[in-house]
CSV table of C-alpha atoms in Angstrom, one decimal:
chain,number,residue,atom,x,y,z
W,19,SER,CA,-5.3,81.2,57.5
W,20,MET,CA,-3.4,77.8,57.5
W,21,TRP,CA,-4.4,77.2,53.9
W,22,SER,CA,-3.2,80.7,52.9
W,23,THR,CA,0.1,80.3,54.6
W,24,PHE,CA,0.6,76.9,53.0
W,25,LYS,CA,0.0,78.4,49.5
W,26,LEU,CA,2.6,81.1,50.4
W,27,MET,CA,5.1,78.4,51.3
W,28,THR,CA,4.8,76.9,47.9
W,29,LEU,CA,5.5,80.3,46.3
W,30,ASP,CA,2.7,79.7,43.9
W,31,ASN,CA,1.2,83.2,43.0
W,32,TRP,CA,2.3,84.4,46.4
W,33,ILE,CA,2.3,88.1,45.4
W,34,GLN,CA,-1.4,88.1,44.7
W,35,VAL,CA,-2.1,86.4,48.0
W,36,VAL,CA,0.0,88.9,49.9
W,37,ASP,CA,-1.5,91.9,48.1
W,38,GLU,CA,-5.0,90.8,49.0
W,39,ALA,CA,-4.2,90.2,52.6
W,40,THR,CA,-2.2,93.5,53.1
W,41,GLU,CA,-4.7,95.6,51.3
W,42,ASP,CA,-6.9,95.8,54.4
W,43,ASN,CA,-4.0,95.2,56.9
W,44,PRO,CA,-0.7,96.8,55.7
W,45,GLY,CA,0.9,95.9,59.0
W,46,MET,CA,1.0,92.2,57.9
W,47,LYS,CA,3.7,92.9,55.3
W,48,PRO,CA,6.7,92.3,57.7
W,49,PHE,CA,5.1,89.0,58.7
W,50,PHE,CA,4.6,87.8,55.1
W,51,VAL,CA,8.2,88.8,54.2
W,52,GLY,CA,9.7,86.9,57.1
W,53,PHE,CA,7.4,83.9,56.6
W,54,ILE,CA,8.2,83.7,52.8
W,55,PHE,CA,11.9,84.0,53.5
W,56,VAL,CA,12.0,81.3,56.2
W,57,ALA,CA,9.5,79.0,54.5
W,58,ALA,CA,11.1,79.2,51.1
W,59,ILE,CA,14.6,78.4,52.5
W,60,ALA,CA,13.1,75.5,54.5
W,61,LEU,CA,11.3,74.1,51.5
W,62,MET,CA,14.4,74.5,49.3
W,63,SER,CA,16.5,72.6,51.8
W,64,LEU,CA,13.9,70.0,52.7
W,65,VAL,CA,13.1,68.7,49.2
W,66,PRO,CA,16.7,68.1,48.1
W,67,ALA,CA,17.5,66.6,51.5
W,68,ILE,CA,14.7,64.0,51.0
W,69,PHE,CA,16.1,63.0,47.6
W,70,ILE,CA,19.6,62.9,48.9
W,71,GLU,CA,18.6,60.7,51.8
W,72,LEU,CA,16.7,58.3,49.5
W,73,ASN,CA,19.7,58.1,47.1
W,74,MET,CA,22.2,57.5,49.9
W,75,THR,CA,19.9,54.8,51.5
W,76,GLU,CA,19.6,53.0,48.1
W,77,ARG,CA,23.3,53.2,47.5
W,78,GLU,CA,24.1,51.8,51.0
W,79,LYS,CA,21.8,48.9,50.3
W,80,GLU,CA,23.4,48.2,46.9
W,81,GLU,CA,26.9,48.4,48.6
W,82,GLN,CA,25.8,45.9,51.3
W,83,MET,CA,24.4,43.6,48.7
W,84,GLU,CA,27.6,43.8,46.7
W,85,VAL,CA,29.6,43.0,49.8
W,86,VAL,CA,27.5,39.9,50.5
W,87,ARG,CA,27.8,38.8,46.9
W,88,ARG,CA,31.5,39.2,46.9
W,89,ARG,CA,31.8,37.5,50.3
W,90,ASN,CA,29.8,34.5,49.1
W,91,ALA,CA,31.7,34.2,45.8
W,92,TYR,CA,35.0,34.5,47.7
W,93,ALA,CA,34.1,31.8,50.2
W,94,LYS,CA,32.8,29.5,47.4
W,95,THR,CA,36.0,29.7,45.3
W,96,GLN,CA,38.1,29.0,48.4
W,97,LYS,CA,36.2,26.1,49.9
W,98,ASN,CA,37.5,23.5,47.4
W,99,MET,CA,41.1,24.6,48.1
W,100,ILE,CA,40.5,24.4,51.9
W,101,LYS,CA,39.0,20.9,51.5
W,102,LYS,CA,42.2,19.8,49.7
W,103,LEU,CA,44.2,21.3,52.5
W,104,PHE,CA,42.1,19.4,55.0
W,105,ARG,CA,42.9,16.1,53.3
W,106,LEU,CA,46.6,17.0,53.3
W,107,ALA,CA,46.5,17.7,57.0
W,108,ASP,CA,44.6,14.6,57.9
W,109,ALA,CA,47.6,12.4,58.2
W,110,ASN,CA,45.9,9.4,59.8
W,111,LYS,CA,42.9,9.6,57.4
W,112,ASN,CA,40.3,9.5,60.2
W,113,GLY,CA,38.2,12.3,58.7
W,114,LYS,CA,39.4,14.8,61.3
W,115,VAL,CA,42.4,17.1,61.8
W,116,SER,CA,44.1,17.4,65.2
W,117,VAL,CA,46.1,20.4,66.5
W,118,SER,CA,49.3,18.4,66.1
W,119,GLU,CA,48.5,17.6,62.5
W,120,MET,CA,47.9,21.3,61.8
W,121,LYS,CA,51.3,22.1,63.4
W,122,ASP,CA,53.0,19.4,61.3
W,123,LEU,CA,51.4,20.8,58.1
W,124,LEU,CA,52.5,24.3,59.0
W,125,GLU,CA,56.0,23.2,59.4
W,126,SER,CA,56.0,21.1,56.2
W,127,GLU,CA,56.7,23.6,53.4
W,128,ASP,CA,56.8,20.9,50.7
W,129,THR,CA,53.3,19.6,51.6
W,130,LEU,CA,51.8,23.1,51.4
W,131,ARG,CA,53.5,23.7,48.1
W,132,THR,CA,51.6,20.8,46.8
W,133,LEU,CA,48.6,23.1,46.6
W,134,GLN,CA,50.4,25.4,44.3
W,135,GLU,CA,51.7,22.6,42.1
W,136,ARG,CA,48.2,21.4,41.6
W,137,GLY,CA,47.0,24.9,40.7
W,138,LEU,CA,44.7,25.1,43.7
W,139,THR,CA,46.1,28.4,45.0
W,140,PRO,CA,45.6,31.5,42.8
W,141,ASP,CA,48.4,34.1,42.7
W,142,GLY,CA,48.9,35.6,46.0
W,143,MET,CA,46.8,33.1,47.9
W,144,TYR,CA,49.5,30.7,49.1
W,145,TYR,CA,50.5,33.0,51.8
W,146,TYR,CA,46.9,33.6,52.7
W,147,VAL,CA,46.4,29.8,53.1
W,148,LYS,CA,49.3,29.6,55.5
W,149,LEU,CA,48.0,32.5,57.5
W,150,GLY,CA,44.5,31.0,57.7
W,151,LEU,CA,45.9,27.7,58.8
W,152,PHE,CA,48.1,29.4,61.3
W,153,ASN,CA,45.2,31.4,62.7
W,154,LEU,CA,43.1,28.3,63.2
W,155,TRP,CA,46.0,26.4,64.9
W,156,GLU,CA,46.7,29.3,67.2
W,157,GLU,CA,43.1,29.7,68.2
W,158,CYS,CA,42.9,26.0,69.1
W,159,VAL,CA,46.1,26.1,71.1
W,160,GLU,CA,44.9,29.2,73.0
W,161,GLU,CA,41.5,27.7,73.6
W,162,PHE,CA,42.4,24.1,74.6
W,163,GLY,CA,46.1,24.4,75.6
W,164,GLU,CA,48.0,21.1,75.4
W,165,VAL,CA,44.9,19.0,74.6
W,166,ASP,CA,45.4,17.6,71.1
W,167,ILE,CA,41.7,18.1,70.0
W,168,GLU,CA,40.4,17.1,66.6
W,169,ILE,CA,38.1,19.2,64.4
W,170,SER,CA,35.8,18.2,61.5
W,171,LEU,CA,36.0,19.3,57.9
W,172,ASP,CA,33.3,22.0,58.3
W,173,GLN,CA,35.0,23.4,61.4
W,174,PHE,CA,38.3,23.4,59.5
W,175,VAL,CA,36.9,25.2,56.5
W,176,VAL,CA,35.1,27.9,58.6
W,177,GLY,CA,38.3,28.3,60.7
W,178,VAL,CA,40.7,28.8,57.8
W,179,LEU,CA,38.3,31.1,56.0
W,180,LYS,CA,37.3,33.0,59.1
W,181,GLY,CA,39.8,35.8,58.8
W,182,GLY,CA,39.3,36.5,55.1
W,183,VAL,CA,35.6,35.9,54.4
W,184,ASP,CA,34.9,39.6,54.6
W,185,VAL,CA,36.9,40.8,51.5
W,186,ASP,CA,37.0,44.4,52.7
W,187,GLU,CA,39.0,43.4,55.8
W,188,VAL,CA,41.3,40.8,54.2
W,189,ASP,CA,44.3,43.1,54.2
W,190,ILE,CA,43.9,44.1,57.8
W,191,TRP,CA,43.4,40.5,58.9
W,192,ARG,CA,46.4,39.3,56.9
W,193,GLY,CA,48.6,42.0,58.6
W,194,VAL,CA,47.5,41.0,62.1
W,195,ALA,CA,47.8,37.3,61.4
W,196,ALA,CA,51.2,37.8,59.9
W,197,CYS,CA,52.5,39.8,62.8
W,198,ARG,CA,51.3,37.1,65.3
W,199,LYS,CA,52.9,34.4,63.2
W,200,HIS,CA,56.2,36.2,63.0
W,201,ALA,CA,56.1,37.0,66.7
W,202,ILE,CA,55.6,33.3,67.6
W,203,GLU,CA,58.3,32.2,65.2
W,204,THR,CA,60.7,34.8,66.7
W,205,ARG,CA,59.8,33.6,70.2
W,206,ARG,CA,60.6,30.0,69.3
W,207,GLN,CA,63.9,31.0,67.8
W,208,VAL,CA,64.8,33.0,70.9
W,209,GLU,CA,63.8,30.1,73.2
W,210,GLY,CA,66.0,27.8,71.0
W,211,LEU,CA,68.9,30.1,71.2
W,212,HIS,CA,68.4,30.4,75.0
W,213,THR,CA,68.5,26.6,75.3
W,214,VAL,CA,71.7,26.4,73.2
W,215,LEU,CA,73.3,29.2,75.3
W,216,GLN,CA,72.4,27.4,78.5
W,217,GLU,CA,74.0,24.2,77.2
W,218,LYS,CA,77.1,26.0,76.1
W,219,ASP,CA,77.3,27.8,79.5
W,220,LEU,CA,77.0,24.5,81.3
W,221,ALA,CA,79.6,22.9,79.1
W,222,LEU,CA,82.0,25.8,79.7
W,223,ARG,CA,81.5,25.7,83.4
W,224,ARG,CA,82.3,21.9,83.4
W,225,PHE,CA,85.4,22.5,81.3
W,226,LEU,CA,86.7,25.3,83.6
W,227,ASP,CA,85.9,23.2,86.7
W,228,ASN,CA,88.0,20.3,85.2
W,229,GLN,CA,90.8,22.7,84.3
W,230,PHE,CA,90.9,24.2,87.8
W,231,GLU,CA,90.7,20.7,89.4
W,232,GLY,CA,93.7,19.6,87.3
W,233,LEU,CA,95.6,22.7,88.4
W,234,ARG,CA,94.9,22.1,92.0
W,235,GLU,CA,96.1,18.5,91.7
W,236,GLU,CA,99.3,19.7,90.0
W,237,ILE,CA,99.9,22.3,92.7
W,238,ALA,CA,99.2,19.8,95.5
C-alpha cells in the first residue's frame, strides 16, 4: 500500500494504478482523487522550495564572503594612511599617542591637511579620517576621563578604523560620528559664549557700581 501511494505521488502512470485498485473497490476513487490532489501540490511546492533554499543559502554565503573581502581590502588600503596619521599625532616621538596629542591634532587643521597634500587621503576620505580620529579621542575621554592615557600604534589603527571597517555601515557610522562631533563643538562654543557673557556681566556690574558710588559722593 505504501509503495502504491508513493508511485501515485510521483504521478508516474498513476491512472493505471488507480484503475487497477478501483476495479475491485470503486469506493476508493474519492480517496485517490484527494490523495493525488494533495500529494501533487505538496510535491510541486516542495521541490522548487528545496532549490530556492539552496540557491538563497549559496547566495548568502557569497555575499558574506564578498563583505569580508571588501572589509579586508578596505582596512588594508587605509592602514598606511592611519600609520602616517599616528606619526603626525606623536608629537614627542615616544612611539605612543596620548589623549592630549589627539586633541591637538584634531584642532590643527594644517597638520591634518598634510595627509591630503601627500596624496594619502583619497577623495572623500579626509573627512572620514577626522571623524575616525574624533571617535577614538571621544571614546578615550569617556573611558578614562581626565587621565591623559597613551595608546600604541596598533590600538590607534584599530580605533580610527573601528567605525568604518564594515563598509556596509560606513554611511551610518559617519552620520552618527558627525552628529556627536558637531554637538560637542556646539557645546564648547556655548560654554565659551557663556563665559564671555559672565565676564561682560561682571564688568558691567562693576561699572554701574562705580557710577552709583560716584553719584552718591556727589549728592553727599
